[in-house]
Short mmCIF file of C-alpha atoms in Angstrom, two decimals:
data_model
loop_
_atom_site.label_atom_id
_atom_site.label_comp_id
_atom_site.label_asym_id
_atom_site.label_seq_id
_atom_site.Cartn_x
_atom_site.Cartn_y
_atom_site.Cartn_z
CA UNK A 1 -22.01 -2.21 17.08
CA UNK A 2 -19.09 -2.00 19.38
CA UNK A 3 -17.85 1.48 20.08
CA UNK A 4 -14.42 2.40 18.81
CA UNK A 5 -11.66 1.85 21.31
CA UNK A 6 -8.62 4.09 20.92
CA UNK A 7 -5.33 3.67 22.72
CA UNK A 8 -4.09 6.87 24.33
CA UNK A 9 -0.92 7.99 22.57
CA UNK A 10 1.68 10.11 24.29
CA UNK A 11 2.99 12.60 21.78
CA UNK A 12 5.34 14.50 24.04
CA UNK A 13 6.79 14.33 27.54
CA UNK A 14 3.53 15.50 29.06
CA UNK A 15 0.18 13.75 28.65
CA UNK A 16 -1.33 16.66 26.69
CA UNK A 17 -3.04 15.93 23.39
CA UNK A 18 -1.96 18.07 20.50
CA UNK A 19 -4.31 20.73 19.29
CA UNK A 20 -4.27 23.69 17.02
CA UNK A 21 -2.97 25.80 19.88
CA UNK A 22 -0.47 23.37 21.43
CA UNK A 23 2.62 22.20 19.56
CA UNK A 24 3.07 18.43 19.44
CA UNK A 25 5.82 16.08 18.38
CA UNK A 26 5.15 14.03 15.27
CA UNK A 27 5.01 10.27 15.90
CA UNK A 28 6.81 9.84 12.59
CA UNK A 29 9.68 12.20 13.49
CA UNK A 30 10.52 11.33 17.08
CA UNK A 31 14.29 11.77 17.31
CA UNK A 32 16.26 9.23 19.32
CA UNK A 33 18.92 10.22 21.83
CA UNK A 34 21.61 8.67 19.65
CA UNK A 35 20.80 10.90 16.69
CA UNK A 36 23.84 12.75 15.37
CA UNK A 37 24.18 16.37 16.43
CA UNK A 38 23.64 19.01 13.78
CA UNK A 39 26.61 20.81 12.34
CA UNK A 40 27.87 23.83 14.33
CA UNK A 41 26.29 27.09 13.18
CA UNK A 42 28.32 29.31 10.89
CA UNK A 43 29.70 32.35 12.69
CA UNK A 44 28.14 35.61 11.51
CA UNK A 45 29.72 39.00 11.87
CA UNK A 46 28.00 40.57 14.89
CA UNK A 47 28.43 44.03 13.39
CA UNK A 48 26.36 43.14 10.37
CA UNK A 49 22.88 44.57 10.55
CA UNK A 50 20.30 41.84 10.93
CA UNK A 51 16.94 42.53 9.32
CA UNK A 52 14.31 40.06 10.61
CA UNK A 53 12.28 38.63 7.75
CA UNK A 54 8.54 38.74 8.26
CA UNK A 55 6.96 35.33 8.03
CA UNK A 56 4.23 34.87 5.48
CA UNK A 57 0.92 33.72 6.92
CA UNK A 58 -0.13 30.34 5.52
CA UNK A 59 -3.85 30.06 4.85
CA UNK A 60 -5.91 26.87 5.00
CA UNK A 61 -5.89 26.64 1.20
CA UNK A 62 -2.08 27.01 1.08
CA UNK A 63 -1.65 24.42 3.85
CA UNK A 64 -3.83 21.96 1.93
CA UNK A 65 -1.76 22.48 -1.24
CA UNK A 66 1.55 22.11 0.62
CA UNK A 67 0.45 18.84 2.24
CA UNK A 68 -0.88 17.56 -1.10
CA UNK A 69 2.41 18.27 -2.86
CA UNK A 70 4.54 16.63 -0.15
CA UNK A 71 5.31 13.00 -1.02
CA UNK A 72 6.74 12.07 2.38
CA UNK A 73 4.14 11.44 5.09
CA UNK A 74 6.46 12.63 7.84
CA UNK A 75 7.08 15.94 6.10
CA UNK A 76 3.34 16.34 5.48
CA UNK A 77 2.70 15.88 9.19
CA UNK A 78 5.41 18.39 10.00
CA UNK A 79 3.75 20.98 7.74
CA UNK A 80 0.41 20.26 9.42
CA UNK A 81 1.98 20.91 12.85
CA UNK A 82 3.90 24.04 11.84
CA UNK A 83 0.95 25.88 10.33
CA UNK A 84 -0.95 25.38 13.59
CA UNK A 85 1.75 27.43 15.38
CA UNK A 86 0.50 30.52 13.56
CA UNK A 87 -1.44 32.93 15.70
CA UNK A 88 -5.15 32.63 15.05
CA UNK A 89 -4.86 29.50 12.92
CA UNK A 90 -7.12 26.54 13.64
CA UNK A 91 -7.20 23.43 11.49
CA UNK A 92 -10.42 22.71 9.65
CA UNK A 93 -12.01 19.73 7.90
CA UNK A 94 -9.98 20.31 4.70
CA UNK A 95 -6.56 20.29 6.37
CA UNK A 96 -7.43 17.21 8.41
CA UNK A 97 -8.83 15.46 5.33
CA UNK A 98 -5.72 16.01 3.18
CA UNK A 99 -3.37 14.98 5.99
CA UNK A 100 -5.31 11.78 6.74
CA UNK A 101 -5.42 10.93 3.04
CA UNK A 102 -1.65 11.39 2.77
CA UNK A 103 -1.00 9.23 5.85
CA UNK A 104 -3.35 6.51 4.60
CA UNK A 105 -1.74 6.46 1.15
CA UNK A 106 1.63 5.95 2.86
CA UNK A 107 0.05 3.29 5.15
CA UNK A 108 0.91 5.22 8.33
CA UNK A 109 -2.19 3.83 10.01
CA UNK A 110 -0.99 4.18 13.61
CA UNK A 111 -0.57 7.90 13.04
CA UNK A 112 -4.01 8.00 11.42
CA UNK A 113 -5.44 6.73 14.72
CA UNK A 114 -3.62 9.47 16.64
CA UNK A 115 -4.93 12.20 14.33
CA UNK A 116 -8.51 10.87 14.48
CA UNK A 117 -8.31 10.83 18.27
CA UNK A 118 -7.37 14.53 18.20
CA UNK A 119 -10.33 15.34 15.92
CA UNK A 120 -12.70 14.50 18.77
CA UNK A 121 -11.45 17.58 20.62
CA UNK A 122 -11.71 20.01 17.70
CA UNK A 123 -14.63 22.40 17.40
CA UNK A 124 -14.68 22.64 13.60
CA UNK A 125 -17.30 20.86 11.51
CA UNK A 126 -16.05 17.64 9.86
CA UNK A 127 -17.46 15.87 6.82
CA UNK A 128 -18.06 12.10 6.69
CA UNK A 129 -16.14 11.94 3.37
CA UNK A 130 -12.95 11.86 5.45
CA UNK A 131 -14.04 8.52 6.89
CA UNK A 132 -15.44 6.96 3.71
CA UNK A 133 -12.06 7.71 2.11
CA UNK A 134 -10.22 6.05 5.00
CA UNK A 135 -12.54 3.02 4.74
CA UNK A 136 -11.32 2.48 1.18
CA UNK A 137 -7.66 2.68 2.20
CA UNK A 138 -8.15 0.22 5.05
CA UNK A 139 -10.03 -2.14 2.74
CA UNK A 140 -7.17 -2.06 0.21
CA UNK A 141 -4.83 -3.10 3.02
CA UNK A 142 -7.24 -5.91 4.08
CA UNK A 143 -7.84 -4.23 7.46
CA UNK A 144 -11.56 -4.95 7.44
CA UNK A 145 -12.17 -4.40 11.16
CA UNK A 146 -10.68 -0.93 10.72
CA UNK A 147 -13.21 -0.28 7.94
CA UNK A 148 -15.93 -0.75 10.56
CA UNK A 149 -14.03 1.42 13.03
CA UNK A 150 -13.97 4.27 10.53
CA UNK A 151 -17.71 3.93 10.06
CA UNK A 152 -18.22 4.00 13.83
CA UNK A 153 -16.09 7.16 14.07
CA UNK A 154 -18.52 9.16 11.92
CA UNK A 155 -21.19 9.74 14.59
CA UNK A 156 -18.91 10.96 17.45
CA UNK A 157 -16.66 13.13 15.23
CA UNK A 158 -18.96 14.38 12.46
CA UNK A 159 -21.71 14.59 15.10
CA UNK A 160 -24.31 13.37 12.63
CA UNK A 161 -25.70 9.96 11.78
CA UNK A 162 -23.87 8.29 8.87
CA UNK A 163 -25.62 8.89 5.57
CA UNK A 164 -26.90 6.13 3.30
CA UNK A 165 -23.84 6.80 1.13
CA UNK A 166 -21.51 5.98 4.06
CA UNK A 167 -23.54 2.87 4.85
CA UNK A 168 -23.48 1.64 1.25
CA UNK A 169 -19.74 2.38 0.94
CA UNK A 170 -18.94 0.34 4.04
CA UNK A 171 -21.24 -2.51 3.02
CA UNK A 172 -19.87 -2.61 -0.52
CA UNK A 173 -16.24 -2.70 0.67
CA UNK A 174 -16.97 -5.62 2.99
CA UNK A 175 -18.81 -7.59 0.31
CA UNK A 176 -16.15 -6.83 -2.34
CA UNK A 177 -13.58 -8.23 0.12
CA UNK A 178 -15.79 -11.31 0.70
CA UNK A 179 -16.15 -10.41 4.39
CA UNK A 180 -19.69 -11.78 4.49
CA UNK A 181 -20.01 -12.28 8.25
CA UNK A 182 -18.78 -8.75 8.94
CA UNK A 183 -21.21 -7.44 6.32
CA UNK A 184 -24.15 -9.26 7.97
CA UNK A 185 -23.16 -8.00 11.42
CA UNK A 186 -22.81 -4.49 10.01
CA UNK A 187 -26.27 -4.52 8.41
CA UNK A 188 -27.92 -5.81 11.57
CA UNK A 189 -26.27 -3.08 13.64
CA UNK A 190 -27.21 -0.22 11.35
CA UNK A 191 -30.80 -1.50 11.17
CA UNK A 192 -30.95 -1.65 14.96
CA UNK A 193 -29.13 1.57 15.91
CA UNK A 194 -29.61 3.84 12.90
CA UNK A 195 -33.18 2.95 11.92
CA UNK A 196 -32.00 2.01 8.43
CA UNK A 197 -34.35 2.17 5.47
CA UNK A 198 -32.30 0.64 2.62
CA UNK A 199 -32.12 2.61 -0.59
CA UNK A 200 -31.60 1.29 -4.13
CA UNK A 201 -27.82 1.44 -3.76
CA UNK A 202 -27.81 -0.82 -0.69
CA UNK A 203 -30.24 -3.27 -2.34
CA UNK A 204 -27.97 -3.36 -5.41
CA UNK A 205 -24.98 -4.27 -3.25
CA UNK A 206 -26.93 -7.22 -1.85
CA UNK A 207 -27.97 -8.25 -5.38
CA UNK A 208 -24.31 -8.16 -6.43
CA UNK A 209 -23.32 -10.25 -3.39
CA UNK A 210 -25.77 -13.05 -4.26
CA UNK A 211 -24.87 -12.98 -7.97
CA UNK A 212 -21.18 -13.31 -7.20
CA UNK A 213 -21.95 -16.32 -5.03
CA UNK A 214 -23.77 -17.84 -7.99
CA UNK A 215 -27.10 -17.71 -6.15
CA UNK A 216 -29.08 -15.71 -8.70
CA UNK A 217 -32.43 -16.82 -7.26
CA UNK A 218 -31.54 -15.17 -3.93
CA UNK A 219 -30.68 -12.02 -5.88
CA UNK A 220 -34.18 -12.02 -7.42
CA UNK A 221 -35.67 -12.31 -3.91
CA UNK A 222 -33.76 -9.14 -2.94
CA UNK A 223 -35.20 -7.39 -6.01
CA UNK A 224 -38.73 -8.33 -4.93
CA UNK A 225 -38.00 -6.88 -1.48
CA UNK A 226 -36.77 -3.76 -3.24
CA UNK A 227 -40.08 -3.38 -5.06
CA UNK A 228 -42.07 -3.91 -1.84
CA UNK A 229 -40.09 -1.28 0.09
CA UNK A 230 -41.73 1.52 -1.96
CA UNK A 231 -38.72 3.79 -1.36
CA UNK A 232 -36.48 2.08 -3.88
CA UNK A 233 -36.91 0.54 -7.29
CA UNK A 234 -34.75 -1.64 -9.58
CA UNK A 235 -32.59 0.52 -11.85
CA UNK A 236 -30.10 -0.06 -14.65
CA UNK A 237 -27.41 -1.26 -12.21
CA UNK A 238 -29.85 -3.79 -10.71
CA UNK A 239 -30.68 -5.27 -14.11
CA UNK A 240 -27.05 -5.23 -15.28
CA UNK A 241 -25.97 -7.13 -12.16
CA UNK A 242 -28.74 -9.71 -12.55
CA UNK A 243 -28.01 -10.21 -16.24
CA UNK A 244 -24.31 -10.65 -15.56
CA UNK A 245 -25.11 -13.18 -12.84
CA UNK A 246 -27.37 -15.16 -15.20
CA UNK A 247 -24.77 -15.09 -18.01
CA UNK A 248 -22.02 -16.32 -15.69
CA UNK A 249 -24.27 -19.21 -14.68
CA UNK A 250 -24.72 -20.12 -18.35
CA UNK A 251 -28.32 -18.90 -18.45
CA UNK A 252 -28.00 -16.72 -21.52
CA UNK A 253 -31.65 -17.04 -22.63
CA UNK A 254 -32.85 -16.01 -19.15
CA UNK A 255 -30.60 -12.95 -19.39
CA UNK A 256 -32.11 -12.03 -22.77
CA UNK A 257 -35.64 -12.46 -21.35
CA UNK A 258 -34.73 -10.20 -18.41
CA UNK A 259 -33.30 -7.64 -20.84
CA UNK A 260 -36.61 -7.57 -22.75
CA UNK A 261 -38.59 -7.29 -19.49
CA UNK A 262 -36.49 -4.28 -18.49
CA UNK A 263 -37.29 -2.59 -21.81
CA UNK A 264 -41.00 -3.40 -21.91
CA UNK A 265 -42.12 -3.25 -18.26
CA UNK A 266 -39.74 -0.83 -16.55
CA UNK A 267 -38.82 1.09 -19.72
CA UNK A 268 -35.20 1.51 -18.62
CA UNK A 269 -32.92 2.31 -21.57
CA UNK A 270 -29.80 0.09 -21.60
CA UNK A 271 -26.33 1.59 -21.76
CA UNK A 272 -23.17 0.36 -23.54
CA UNK A 273 -22.03 -1.50 -20.40
CA UNK A 274 -25.21 -3.58 -20.27
CA UNK A 275 -24.90 -4.45 -23.95
CA UNK A 276 -21.32 -5.51 -23.25
CA UNK A 277 -22.59 -8.10 -20.76
CA UNK A 278 -24.57 -9.72 -23.57
CA UNK A 279 -21.70 -9.41 -26.06
CA UNK A 280 -19.28 -11.15 -23.68
CA UNK A 281 -21.86 -13.84 -22.92
CA UNK A 282 -22.44 -14.61 -26.62
CA UNK A 283 -18.66 -14.76 -27.18
CA UNK A 284 -18.22 -17.16 -24.25
CA UNK A 285 -20.95 -19.38 -25.69
CA UNK A 286 -19.13 -19.43 -29.05
CA UNK A 287 -21.92 -17.41 -30.71
CA UNK A 288 -19.77 -14.52 -31.82
CA UNK A 289 -21.65 -14.24 -35.14
CA UNK A 290 -24.77 -13.11 -33.27
CA UNK A 291 -22.89 -10.21 -31.68
CA UNK A 292 -23.22 -8.21 -34.91
CA UNK A 293 -26.99 -8.13 -34.39
CA UNK A 294 -26.50 -6.74 -30.88
CA UNK A 295 -24.29 -3.97 -32.30
CA UNK A 296 -26.99 -3.15 -34.90
CA UNK A 297 -29.71 -3.15 -32.22
CA UNK A 298 -27.62 -0.74 -30.13
CA UNK A 299 -27.32 1.72 -33.01
CA UNK A 300 -31.04 1.57 -33.90
CA UNK A 301 -31.96 2.32 -30.29
CA UNK A 302 -29.70 5.35 -29.95
CA UNK A 303 -26.80 3.74 -28.06
CA UNK A 304 -23.57 4.11 -30.01
CA UNK A 305 -21.13 1.18 -29.55
CA UNK A 306 -17.98 2.25 -27.76
CA UNK A 307 -14.40 1.02 -27.63
CA UNK A 308 -15.28 -1.55 -24.92
CA UNK A 309 -18.02 -3.13 -27.07
CA UNK A 310 -15.77 -3.45 -30.10
CA UNK A 311 -12.93 -4.82 -27.96
CA UNK A 312 -15.25 -7.54 -26.62
CA UNK A 313 -16.34 -8.44 -30.16
CA UNK A 314 -12.75 -8.46 -31.41
CA UNK A 315 -11.69 -10.61 -28.46
CA UNK A 316 -14.49 -13.06 -29.30
CA UNK A 317 -13.18 -13.46 -32.86
CA UNK A 318 -9.62 -13.84 -31.58
CA UNK A 319 -10.58 -16.61 -29.15
CA UNK A 320 -12.42 -18.32 -31.99
CA UNK A 321 -9.23 -18.20 -34.10
CA UNK A 322 -10.84 -15.87 -36.64
CA UNK A 323 -7.99 -13.39 -36.88
CA UNK A 324 -9.13 -11.89 -40.20
CA UNK A 325 -12.52 -10.93 -38.80
CA UNK A 326 -10.90 -9.55 -35.65
CA UNK A 327 -8.74 -7.37 -37.90
CA UNK A 328 -11.85 -6.15 -39.72
CA UNK A 329 -13.41 -5.09 -36.41
CA UNK A 330 -10.18 -3.25 -35.60
CA UNK A 331 -10.33 -1.30 -38.87
CA UNK A 332 -14.05 -0.56 -38.39
CA UNK A 333 -13.30 0.94 -34.99
CA UNK A 334 -10.79 3.29 -36.58
CA UNK A 335 -13.18 4.21 -39.39
CA UNK A 336 -15.77 5.22 -36.79
CA UNK A 337 -13.24 7.53 -35.14
CA UNK A 338 -12.67 5.33 -32.07
CA UNK A 339 -9.07 5.42 -30.85
CA UNK A 340 -7.72 1.93 -30.05
CA UNK A 341 -6.17 1.66 -26.60
CA UNK A 342 -3.48 -0.68 -25.29
CA UNK A 343 -6.04 -3.43 -24.56
CA UNK A 344 -7.25 -3.41 -28.18
CA UNK A 345 -3.74 -3.46 -29.62
CA UNK A 346 -2.52 -6.17 -27.25
CA UNK A 347 -5.56 -8.38 -27.92
CA UNK A 348 -4.98 -8.26 -31.67
CA UNK A 349 -1.18 -8.61 -31.39
CA UNK A 350 -1.67 -11.72 -29.24
CA UNK A 351 -4.04 -13.15 -31.84
CA UNK A 352 -1.54 -12.52 -34.66
CA UNK A 353 1.36 -14.06 -32.73
CA UNK A 354 -0.66 -17.15 -31.80
CA UNK A 355 -1.55 -17.59 -35.46
CA UNK A 356 2.13 -17.38 -36.43
CA UNK A 357 1.73 -13.91 -38.00
CA UNK A 358 4.45 -12.25 -35.94
CA UNK A 359 5.28 -9.63 -38.58
CA UNK A 360 1.71 -8.32 -38.47
CA UNK A 361 1.99 -8.18 -34.69
CA UNK A 362 5.21 -6.15 -34.99
CA UNK A 363 3.51 -3.81 -37.47
CA UNK A 364 0.78 -3.19 -34.90
CA UNK A 365 3.48 -2.53 -32.29
CA UNK A 366 4.91 0.15 -34.57
CA UNK A 367 1.42 1.59 -35.11
CA UNK A 368 0.99 1.79 -31.36
CA UNK A 369 4.17 3.82 -31.15
CA UNK A 370 3.05 6.15 -33.96
CA UNK A 371 -0.32 6.69 -32.26
CA UNK A 372 1.34 7.56 -28.96
CA UNK A 373 -0.01 4.41 -27.29
CA UNK A 374 2.89 3.13 -25.18
CA UNK A 375 3.37 -0.65 -25.17
CA UNK A 376 3.66 -2.25 -21.77
CA UNK A 377 5.49 -5.37 -20.62
CA UNK A 378 2.51 -7.63 -21.40
CA UNK A 379 2.51 -6.55 -25.05
CA UNK A 380 6.28 -7.01 -25.33
CA UNK A 381 6.17 -10.49 -23.79
CA UNK A 382 3.58 -11.54 -26.38
CA UNK A 383 5.83 -10.33 -29.23
CA UNK A 384 8.93 -11.96 -27.73
CA UNK A 385 7.07 -15.25 -27.32
CA UNK A 386 5.88 -15.05 -30.93
CA UNK A 387 9.41 -14.40 -32.23
CA UNK A 388 10.82 -17.32 -30.23
CA UNK A 389 8.13 -19.71 -31.45
CA UNK A 390 9.01 -18.60 -34.99
CA UNK A 391 12.70 -19.37 -34.25
CA UNK A 392 13.62 -15.69 -34.59
CA UNK A 393 15.57 -15.43 -31.37
CA UNK A 394 18.07 -12.92 -32.79
CA UNK A 395 15.26 -10.41 -33.37
CA UNK A 396 13.92 -11.08 -29.88
CA UNK A 397 17.39 -10.42 -28.45
CA UNK A 398 17.67 -7.16 -30.41
CA UNK A 399 14.30 -6.05 -29.00
CA UNK A 400 15.41 -6.73 -25.45
CA UNK A 401 18.58 -4.74 -26.03
CA UNK A 402 16.85 -1.77 -27.70
CA UNK A 403 13.50 -1.29 -25.96
CA UNK A 404 14.75 0.19 -22.65
CA UNK A 405 16.36 2.99 -24.70
CA UNK A 406 12.93 3.63 -26.26
CA UNK A 407 11.44 4.19 -22.80
CA UNK A 408 9.85 0.72 -22.42
CA UNK A 409 10.21 -0.83 -18.95
CA UNK A 410 10.92 -4.55 -19.23
CA UNK A 411 10.39 -7.06 -16.45
CA UNK A 412 12.56 -10.08 -15.74
CA UNK A 413 9.90 -12.29 -17.36
CA UNK A 414 10.59 -10.66 -20.73
CA UNK A 415 14.25 -11.63 -20.55
CA UNK A 416 13.44 -15.08 -19.20
CA UNK A 417 11.16 -15.90 -22.15
CA UNK A 418 14.05 -15.49 -24.59
CA UNK A 419 16.69 -17.07 -22.34
CA UNK A 420 14.50 -20.13 -21.72
CA UNK A 421 14.04 -20.55 -25.48
CA UNK A 422 17.78 -20.21 -26.19
CA UNK A 423 18.62 -22.81 -23.54
CA UNK A 424 15.92 -25.12 -24.84
CA UNK A 425 17.31 -24.84 -28.38
CA UNK A 426 20.90 -25.29 -27.17
CA UNK A 427 22.02 -21.87 -28.46
CA UNK A 428 24.56 -21.43 -25.66
CA UNK A 429 26.53 -18.56 -27.20
CA UNK A 430 23.44 -16.37 -27.62
CA UNK A 431 22.24 -17.46 -24.19
CA UNK A 432 25.58 -16.44 -22.69
CA UNK A 433 25.33 -13.04 -24.37
CA UNK A 434 21.79 -12.54 -23.08
CA UNK A 435 22.85 -13.58 -19.58
CA UNK A 436 25.50 -10.86 -19.65
CA UNK A 437 22.84 -8.30 -20.64
CA UNK A 438 20.50 -9.47 -17.88
CA UNK A 439 23.15 -9.35 -15.17
CA UNK A 440 24.28 -5.91 -16.32
CA UNK A 441 20.67 -4.72 -15.89
CA UNK A 442 20.36 -6.49 -12.52
CA UNK A 443 17.95 -9.21 -13.66
CA UNK A 444 18.45 -12.78 -12.44
CA UNK A 445 17.37 -15.71 -14.63
CA UNK A 446 15.07 -18.41 -13.32
CA UNK A 447 16.84 -20.94 -11.06
CA UNK A 448 16.17 -23.92 -13.36
CA UNK A 449 17.20 -21.96 -16.46
CA UNK A 450 20.46 -20.83 -14.83
CA UNK A 451 21.36 -24.42 -13.93
CA UNK A 452 20.40 -25.60 -17.41
CA UNK A 453 22.63 -22.98 -19.02
CA UNK A 454 25.60 -23.88 -16.82
CA UNK A 455 25.15 -27.58 -17.60
CA UNK A 456 24.95 -26.87 -21.35
CA UNK A 457 28.10 -24.78 -21.23
CA UNK A 458 29.92 -27.60 -19.43
CA UNK A 459 28.68 -30.20 -21.90
CA UNK A 460 29.86 -27.99 -24.76
CA UNK A 461 33.32 -27.86 -23.18
CA UNK A 462 33.07 -24.10 -22.54
CA UNK A 463 34.54 -24.19 -19.06
CA UNK A 464 35.72 -20.58 -19.07
CA UNK A 465 32.28 -19.31 -20.11
CA UNK A 466 30.62 -21.52 -17.50
CA UNK A 467 32.89 -20.20 -14.75
CA UNK A 468 32.33 -16.61 -15.87
CA UNK A 469 28.54 -17.14 -15.91
CA UNK A 470 28.61 -18.77 -12.48
CA UNK A 471 30.60 -15.99 -10.83
CA UNK A 472 28.19 -13.42 -12.30
CA UNK A 473 25.20 -15.36 -11.01
CA UNK A 474 26.75 -15.84 -7.56
CA UNK A 475 27.09 -12.07 -7.20
CA UNK A 476 23.33 -11.82 -7.72
CA UNK A 477 22.61 -14.33 -4.96
CA UNK A 478 22.15 -17.41 -7.15
CA UNK A 479 22.97 -20.82 -5.61
CA UNK A 480 23.43 -23.59 -8.19
CA UNK A 481 22.54 -27.23 -7.61
CA UNK A 482 25.33 -29.51 -6.22
CA UNK A 483 25.48 -31.48 -9.51
CA UNK A 484 26.18 -28.24 -11.38
CA UNK A 485 29.08 -27.44 -9.06
CA UNK A 486 30.64 -30.89 -9.48
CA UNK A 487 30.19 -30.87 -13.25
CA UNK A 488 31.82 -27.45 -13.57
CA UNK A 489 34.79 -28.35 -11.37
CA UNK A 490 35.22 -31.63 -13.27
CA UNK A 491 35.29 -29.78 -16.63
CA UNK A 492 37.82 -27.22 -15.38
CA UNK A 493 40.05 -29.92 -13.91
CA UNK A 494 39.98 -31.87 -17.19
CA UNK A 495 41.26 -28.75 -18.89
CA UNK A 496 44.00 -28.58 -16.21
CA UNK A 497 42.93 -25.10 -15.10
CA UNK A 498 43.55 -25.59 -11.39
CA UNK A 499 43.37 -21.95 -10.30
CA UNK A 500 39.76 -21.50 -11.51
CA UNK A 501 38.95 -24.84 -9.87
CA UNK A 502 40.30 -23.64 -6.54
CA UNK A 503 38.36 -20.40 -6.90
CA UNK A 504 35.16 -22.34 -7.49
CA UNK A 505 35.84 -24.55 -4.49
CA UNK A 506 36.36 -21.44 -2.38
CA UNK A 507 32.99 -20.16 -3.55
CA UNK A 508 31.39 -23.51 -2.79
CA UNK A 509 32.72 -23.38 0.78
CA UNK A 510 31.38 -19.82 1.17
CA UNK A 511 27.97 -20.93 -0.07
#
């Protein structure tokens, strides 16, 4: 693979690199010449006796904790620099690791490069976990070439060959991001330069890659290579991945056969996650009634069904429109001592609302609150949609008004659901009231809905309300369609309110 190329960064007026013994200027806190001068120091009585305060020595552990607690990346870097000014203090792997993590979380990747460049000149022993962590951050930011750079940095800085864990982490991140060519190039390079002998983890990543492509047969070829290698062997993850790939290709019977082979030939006990693959597959195939047998089989073989298994079963009943049976599963979960989470509650609430049983959905919402399970915006949108479909817009409006005071964060979509319904039903007065609430909370309606509301107000002869709504929307950056402008001005002129008309025309010119 190509060696890592680093640009030389000047951190101060000289060309010196910073080190634990030389103070350096933070790239994040370089002060420009135009920066305002600090306030003049307060005059102190010269006669007063000055007692110099002895500075407390900051240990490596304290430095790590201080950097961890600091939310601002620039301040974290400043702490890192200041502790190195202490006599006898040299940064170690822990202080570098926590600083690099903080910088990466804040996406200060240029500064990450500078710090890594300095690490080459340190004498302390570094751990490759610093670089596997950075790989994950770069992958999240879609900087896939940088993922490879972090892998390449392990050998010169850690001064050891990357472990199989580092190799599998890098390979997995590239495949998860669908960077197939980079993954191939990476594997070829590690085989050539690091004398790679793939372990089970690396083989499993390749199995997952082929299954995600829908090429299950290629995945089985990888498994055969795994068996031949004699240093690795298919495990539970291998079989779970293969079964999931078969189920997603609609080959449910093949997945069941593979499951039985795993039990009989390899004698690998399945876990709840593997059973969930089968449960989801049966539900997708519309065979939710057979899921009960899977649950029974789990229990008989010493694997207790968990919240995820019951959620999958309940979801299967919900998608099949069998709300009563979904409710029974919900109650069985509680009887077994399993605590429903937000996914369980939201799944059942959605099923109730779709079936027109909004009151039961609201009861579940109250139960969530009693159980300390906080509803999120998704749950609220489902309830609001159910209330609107049941023509209970007043209750939906009351919820929107009340929920923020109960600690529920609402998104603009929640408000838009109700406003869209009110406009569609021609309830302009309620819509106008909701618009006022939205604007007061700094939420802007959808462009089409805003125009529709203004048109409806004009058609209802409510020129004053229309003008008031428009001025409020304009302050939030809304630009109505030309037809809406002309209709509003026409209505105001017909009511012989010339001043508002002139004000609107002024706004139109400004737009």
